[in-house]
Amino acid sequence: MALQYQHTFINFEETTGRQKQRSSSLSPVAGCNAEGACLEKYVDGLLQKTGENYQWPIDAQGNTSKGSLGHPEVCGRFCIRFFYGNCRQGENCEFCHLAHREPKVKMDKAQRQLFEMLGEAEVLSLVLPHIERRCARNGLKNQMLFVIDMLRRRLRLLPHPDDNHVLHARAVIPILRKFTVARLLELIRQSAAFPSGFKEDLKKLVDRSLGR
């Protein structure tokens, strides 16, 4: 850096073409403007690569956890402790111990905000057709029969949803068709529109249907 004195001002002039150094542990991510978005995209990429290369351990007897039942369509989330080899719950673990090689599909911020604004009937009208379709496609129709019936009966008891809201949500959140049945049920249980008692009963029925 060179200093030049001109009249009453001191001007700073860069004399080297070196750019600001970036941490060697974080590679640049193309197309990211916000630092937080860049970091999230970078970490998701690392997790995906790890899942593709990781040798998922299975014990010699072939035993697995309760959360693994229904894998991969209706199993629990993958067990991070099992991933690192220190899950102490064994067969009683409510998380999945089988290989999850596909990256988790997520809604973006705008889609999440729209979904959170939907009422109970609107959520069911939006999510239930995807649950029915995926169960039929994956041979789970009989196994999840009582779960689907519970959701249908709940929808019939509610006031008719706003069709415009449902149509708008379908157009804005098309990614729901890529969600597994487990993720779709999770959306219902996480929605503030449903009473806690119904969400607890839904979880118990899903567990019984899967033999957990």
mmCIF file of C-alpha atoms in Angstrom:
data_model
loop_
_atom_site.group_PDB
_atom_site.id
_atom_site.type_symbol
_atom_site.label_atom_id
_atom_site.label_comp_id
_atom_site.label_asym_id
_atom_site.label_seq_id
_atom_site.Cartn_x
_atom_site.Cartn_y
_atom_site.Cartn_z
ATOM 1 C CA MET A 1 0.000 0.000 0.000
ATOM 2 C CA ALA A 2 1.418 3.422 -0.986
ATOM 3 C CA LEU A 3 0.607 6.763 0.672
ATOM 4 C CA GLN A 4 0.269 9.862 -1.477
ATOM 5 C CA TYR A 5 0.009 13.366 -0.040
ATOM 6 C CA GLN A 6 -2.056 15.625 -2.308
ATOM 7 C CA HIS A 7 -2.956 19.121 -1.125
ATOM 8 C CA THR A 8 -4.580 18.660 2.304
ATOM 9 C CA PHE A 9 -5.761 15.038 1.848
ATOM 10 C CA ILE A 10 -4.011 11.724 2.259
ATOM 11 C CA ASN A 11 -5.066 9.219 -0.392
ATOM 12 C CA PHE A 12 -4.588 5.464 0.061
ATOM 13 C CA GLU A 13 -3.704 3.528 -3.050
ATOM 14 C CA GLU A 14 -3.595 -0.268 -3.234
ATOM 15 C CA THR A 15 -0.401 -1.370 -4.943
ATOM 16 C CA THR A 16 -0.988 -5.135 -4.923
ATOM 17 C CA GLY A 17 -3.622 -7.230 -6.671
ATOM 18 C CA ARG A 18 -4.099 -9.548 -3.727
ATOM 19 C CA GLN A 19 -7.691 -10.090 -2.702
ATOM 20 C CA LYS A 20 -8.952 -10.566 0.796
ATOM 21 C CA GLN A 21 -8.133 -14.075 1.881
ATOM 22 C CA ARG A 22 -10.977 -16.517 2.507
ATOM 23 C CA SER A 23 -10.940 -19.202 5.143
ATOM 24 C CA SER A 24 -9.549 -22.380 3.635
ATOM 25 C CA SER A 25 -12.247 -24.445 5.380
ATOM 26 C CA LEU A 26 -15.150 -22.696 3.654
ATOM 27 C CA SER A 27 -15.131 -22.803 -0.120
ATOM 28 C CA PRO A 28 -16.970 -20.102 -2.110
ATOM 29 C CA VAL A 29 -20.548 -20.955 -3.053
ATOM 30 C CA ALA A 30 -21.740 -19.684 -6.410
ATOM 31 C CA GLY A 31 -24.961 -17.703 -6.493
ATOM 32 C CA CYS A 32 -25.070 -16.813 -2.779
ATOM 33 C CA ASN A 33 -25.411 -13.225 -1.678
ATOM 34 C CA ALA A 34 -26.316 -13.570 2.011
ATOM 35 C CA GLU A 35 -23.652 -15.037 4.255
ATOM 36 C CA GLY A 36 -26.153 -17.165 6.193
ATOM 37 C CA ALA A 37 -27.643 -18.629 2.999
ATOM 38 C CA CYS A 38 -24.161 -19.451 1.705
ATOM 39 C CA LEU A 39 -23.229 -21.240 4.898
ATOM 40 C CA GLU A 40 -26.482 -23.247 4.981
ATOM 41 C CA LYS A 41 -26.043 -24.306 1.360
ATOM 42 C CA TYR A 42 -22.437 -25.285 1.993
ATOM 43 C CA VAL A 43 -23.289 -27.351 5.098
ATOM 44 C CA ASP A 44 -26.184 -29.088 3.298
ATOM 45 C CA GLY A 45 -23.738 -30.032 0.547
ATOM 46 C CA LEU A 46 -21.316 -31.518 3.065
ATOM 47 C CA LEU A 47 -24.090 -33.525 4.730
ATOM 48 C CA GLN A 48 -25.248 -34.865 1.380
ATOM 49 C CA LYS A 49 -21.714 -35.960 0.417
ATOM 50 C CA THR A 50 -21.272 -37.569 3.831
ATOM 51 C CA GLY A 51 -24.533 -39.496 3.479
ATOM 52 C CA GLU A 52 -23.493 -40.768 0.046
ATOM 53 C CA ASN A 53 -20.121 -42.070 1.259
ATOM 54 C CA TYR A 54 -20.943 -43.144 4.811
ATOM 55 C CA GLN A 55 -21.029 -46.881 5.535
ATOM 56 C CA TRP A 56 -24.110 -47.225 7.702
ATOM 57 C CA PRO A 57 -23.479 -49.800 10.462
ATOM 58 C CA ILE A 58 -25.921 -52.676 10.999
ATOM 59 C CA ASP A 59 -25.378 -55.119 13.846
ATOM 60 C CA ALA A 60 -24.528 -58.750 13.161
ATOM 61 C CA GLN A 61 -28.054 -59.984 13.985
ATOM 62 C CA GLY A 62 -29.631 -57.531 11.562
ATOM 63 C CA ASN A 63 -31.539 -55.833 14.381
ATOM 64 C CA THR A 64 -32.633 -52.278 13.930
ATOM 65 C CA SER A 65 -34.488 -49.590 15.865
ATOM 66 C CA LYS A 66 -38.198 -48.905 16.315
ATOM 67 C CA GLY A 67 -37.724 -45.689 14.381
ATOM 68 C CA SER A 68 -36.426 -47.668 11.396
ATOM 69 C CA LEU A 69 -39.764 -49.432 10.864
ATOM 70 C CA GLY A 70 -41.380 -48.288 7.636
ATOM 71 C CA HIS A 71 -38.045 -47.183 6.165
ATOM 72 C CA PRO A 72 -37.666 -45.116 4.076
ATOM 73 C CA GLU A 73 -41.206 -43.776 3.567
ATOM 74 C CA VAL A 74 -42.598 -43.665 7.111
ATOM 75 C CA CYS A 75 -39.537 -44.162 9.311
ATOM 76 C CA GLY A 76 -38.324 -41.662 11.881
ATOM 77 C CA ARG A 77 -35.557 -39.155 11.295
ATOM 78 C CA PHE A 78 -32.108 -40.679 11.037
ATOM 79 C CA CYS A 79 -30.341 -41.168 14.368
ATOM 80 C CA ILE A 80 -27.393 -38.797 14.616
ATOM 81 C CA ARG A 81 -26.007 -40.754 17.590
ATOM 82 C CA PHE A 82 -26.076 -43.987 15.591
ATOM 83 C CA PHE A 83 -24.378 -42.090 12.778
ATOM 84 C CA TYR A 84 -21.456 -41.384 15.118
ATOM 85 C CA GLY A 85 -21.591 -44.862 16.639
ATOM 86 C CA ASN A 86 -22.736 -43.936 20.155
ATOM 87 C CA CYS A 87 -26.503 -44.620 20.212
ATOM 88 C CA ARG A 88 -27.276 -46.411 23.473
ATOM 89 C CA GLN A 89 -30.995 -46.948 22.842
ATOM 90 C CA GLY A 90 -30.519 -49.867 20.452
ATOM 91 C CA GLU A 91 -33.788 -51.422 19.278
ATOM 92 C CA ASN A 92 -35.769 -48.980 21.462
ATOM 93 C CA CYS A 93 -34.433 -45.915 19.658
ATOM 94 C CA GLU A 94 -37.247 -43.877 18.073
ATOM 95 C CA PHE A 95 -34.934 -42.663 15.314
ATOM 96 C CA CYS A 96 -33.987 -44.519 12.150
ATOM 97 C CA HIS A 97 -30.776 -46.591 12.026
ATOM 98 C CA LEU A 98 -30.932 -47.346 8.283
ATOM 99 C CA ALA A 99 -29.238 -45.561 5.395
ATOM 100 C CA HIS A 100 -30.610 -42.132 4.429
ATOM 101 C CA ARG A 101 -28.811 -41.293 1.203
ATOM 102 C CA GLU A 102 -31.301 -38.802 -0.210
ATOM 103 C CA PRO A 103 -31.004 -35.195 1.040
ATOM 104 C CA LYS A 104 -33.901 -33.971 3.144
ATOM 105 C CA VAL A 105 -36.408 -32.008 1.069
ATOM 106 C CA LYS A 106 -37.274 -28.650 2.624
ATOM 107 C CA MET A 107 -39.620 -25.748 2.036
ATOM 108 C CA ASP A 108 -38.024 -22.355 1.599
ATOM 109 C CA LYS A 109 -38.783 -19.442 3.925
ATOM 110 C CA ALA A 110 -41.675 -18.058 1.861
ATOM 111 C CA GLN A 111 -43.277 -21.495 1.592
ATOM 112 C CA ARG A 112 -42.940 -22.103 5.339
ATOM 113 C CA GLN A 113 -44.520 -18.757 6.126
ATOM 114 C CA LEU A 114 -47.448 -19.484 3.818
ATOM 115 C CA PHE A 115 -47.930 -22.962 5.300
ATOM 116 C CA GLU A 116 -47.934 -21.566 8.842
ATOM 117 C CA MET A 117 -50.828 -19.252 7.899
ATOM 118 C CA LEU A 118 -53.090 -22.141 6.827
ATOM 119 C CA GLY A 119 -55.924 -23.335 9.021
ATOM 120 C CA GLU A 120 -56.526 -26.929 10.102
ATOM 121 C CA ALA A 121 -58.864 -27.830 7.233
ATOM 122 C CA GLU A 122 -56.612 -26.128 4.704
ATOM 123 C CA VAL A 123 -53.549 -28.070 5.896
ATOM 124 C CA LEU A 124 -55.405 -31.376 5.644
ATOM 125 C CA SER A 125 -56.803 -30.516 2.203
ATOM 126 C CA LEU A 126 -53.285 -29.726 1.043
ATOM 127 C CA VAL A 127 -51.362 -32.599 2.658
ATOM 128 C CA LEU A 128 -53.810 -35.538 2.733
ATOM 129 C CA PRO A 129 -53.885 -36.167 -1.060
ATOM 130 C CA HIS A 130 -50.085 -36.445 -1.054
ATOM 131 C CA ILE A 131 -50.197 -38.918 1.861
ATOM 132 C CA GLU A 132 -52.809 -41.059 0.085
ATOM 133 C CA ARG A 133 -50.884 -40.992 -3.197
ATOM 134 C CA ARG A 134 -47.548 -41.937 -1.659
ATOM 135 C CA CYS A 135 -49.064 -44.717 0.469
ATOM 136 C CA ALA A 136 -50.695 -46.239 -2.619
ATOM 137 C CA ARG A 137 -47.485 -45.914 -4.653
ATOM 138 C CA ASN A 138 -45.290 -47.511 -1.972
ATOM 139 C CA GLY A 139 -47.590 -50.367 -0.978
ATOM 140 C CA LEU A 140 -48.531 -48.797 2.375
ATOM 141 C CA LYS A 141 -52.250 -48.358 1.742
ATOM 142 C CA ASN A 142 -53.339 -51.233 4.023
ATOM 143 C CA GLN A 143 -50.726 -50.554 6.687
ATOM 144 C CA MET A 144 -51.650 -46.869 6.936
ATOM 145 C CA LEU A 145 -55.389 -47.418 6.405
ATOM 146 C CA PHE A 146 -56.455 -46.301 9.902
ATOM 147 C CA VAL A 147 -54.156 -43.263 9.813
ATOM 148 C CA ILE A 148 -55.628 -42.088 6.513
ATOM 149 C CA ASP A 149 -59.162 -42.751 7.785
ATOM 150 C CA MET A 150 -58.437 -40.692 10.908
ATOM 151 C CA LEU A 151 -57.294 -37.740 8.789
ATOM 152 C CA ARG A 152 -60.289 -38.039 6.446
ATOM 153 C CA ARG A 153 -62.762 -38.082 9.339
ATOM 154 C CA ARG A 154 -61.059 -35.074 10.909
ATOM 155 C CA LEU A 155 -61.354 -33.149 7.642
ATOM 156 C CA ARG A 156 -65.059 -33.984 7.305
ATOM 157 C CA LEU A 157 -65.770 -32.646 10.806
ATOM 158 C CA LEU A 158 -64.126 -29.278 10.116
ATOM 159 C CA PRO A 159 -65.710 -26.274 8.362
ATOM 160 C CA HIS A 160 -65.096 -26.309 4.626
ATOM 161 C CA PRO A 161 -61.662 -24.845 3.883
ATOM 162 C CA ASP A 162 -61.109 -21.756 1.764
ATOM 163 C CA ASP A 163 -60.622 -23.244 -1.713
ATOM 164 C CA ASN A 164 -58.671 -20.201 -2.913
ATOM 165 C CA HIS A 165 -56.178 -20.566 -0.052
ATOM 166 C CA VAL A 166 -55.719 -24.259 -0.800
ATOM 167 C CA LEU A 167 -55.252 -23.687 -4.545
ATOM 168 C CA HIS A 168 -52.788 -20.893 -3.873
ATOM 169 C CA ALA A 169 -50.807 -23.063 -1.455
ATOM 170 C CA ARG A 170 -50.690 -25.916 -3.973
ATOM 171 C CA ALA A 171 -49.265 -23.563 -6.567
ATOM 172 C CA VAL A 172 -46.696 -22.009 -4.233
ATOM 173 C CA ILE A 173 -45.622 -25.228 -2.459
ATOM 174 C CA PRO A 174 -45.382 -27.870 -5.214
ATOM 175 C CA ILE A 175 -42.387 -29.398 -3.404
ATOM 176 C CA LEU A 176 -44.804 -31.225 -1.076
ATOM 177 C CA ARG A 177 -45.170 -33.943 -3.713
ATOM 178 C CA LYS A 178 -41.540 -34.877 -3.011
ATOM 179 C CA PHE A 179 -42.065 -35.242 0.747
ATOM 180 C CA THR A 180 -42.184 -38.723 2.243
ATOM 181 C CA VAL A 181 -45.264 -39.817 4.180
ATOM 182 C CA ALA A 182 -43.281 -39.347 7.395
ATOM 183 C CA ARG A 183 -42.432 -35.743 6.483
ATOM 184 C CA LEU A 184 -46.038 -34.990 5.513
ATOM 185 C CA LEU A 185 -47.294 -36.354 8.839
ATOM 186 C CA GLU A 186 -44.607 -34.335 10.570
ATOM 187 C CA LEU A 187 -45.992 -31.170 8.958
ATOM 188 C CA ILE A 188 -49.373 -31.912 10.522
ATOM 189 C CA ARG A 189 -47.886 -32.564 13.960
ATOM 190 C CA GLN A 190 -45.819 -29.375 13.789
ATOM 191 C CA SER A 191 -48.698 -27.181 12.633
ATOM 192 C CA ALA A 192 -50.058 -24.807 15.267
ATOM 193 C CA ALA A 193 -53.509 -25.126 13.664
ATOM 194 C CA PHE A 194 -54.115 -28.566 15.223
ATOM 195 C CA PRO A 195 -54.918 -29.177 18.904
ATOM 196 C CA SER A 196 -52.210 -30.996 20.833
ATOM 197 C CA GLY A 197 -54.547 -33.878 21.717
ATOM 198 C CA PHE A 198 -55.195 -34.685 18.063
ATOM 199 C CA LYS A 199 -51.483 -34.593 17.246
ATOM 200 C CA GLU A 200 -50.697 -36.970 20.127
ATOM 201 C CA ASP A 201 -53.432 -39.386 19.002
ATOM 202 C CA LEU A 202 -52.110 -39.240 15.438
ATOM 203 C CA LYS A 203 -48.593 -40.142 16.549
ATOM 204 C CA LYS A 204 -49.840 -43.067 18.651
ATOM 205 C CA LEU A 205 -51.915 -44.413 15.747
ATOM 206 C CA VAL A 206 -48.969 -44.142 13.344
ATOM 207 C CA ASP A 207 -46.755 -46.008 15.832
ATOM 208 C CA ARG A 208 -49.343 -48.780 16.250
ATOM 209 C CA SER A 209 -49.818 -49.058 12.498
ATOM 210 C CA LEU A 210 -46.072 -49.565 12.058
ATOM 211 C CA GLY A 211 -45.793 -51.979 14.997
ATOM 212 C CA ARG A 212 -43.625 -49.689 17.098
#
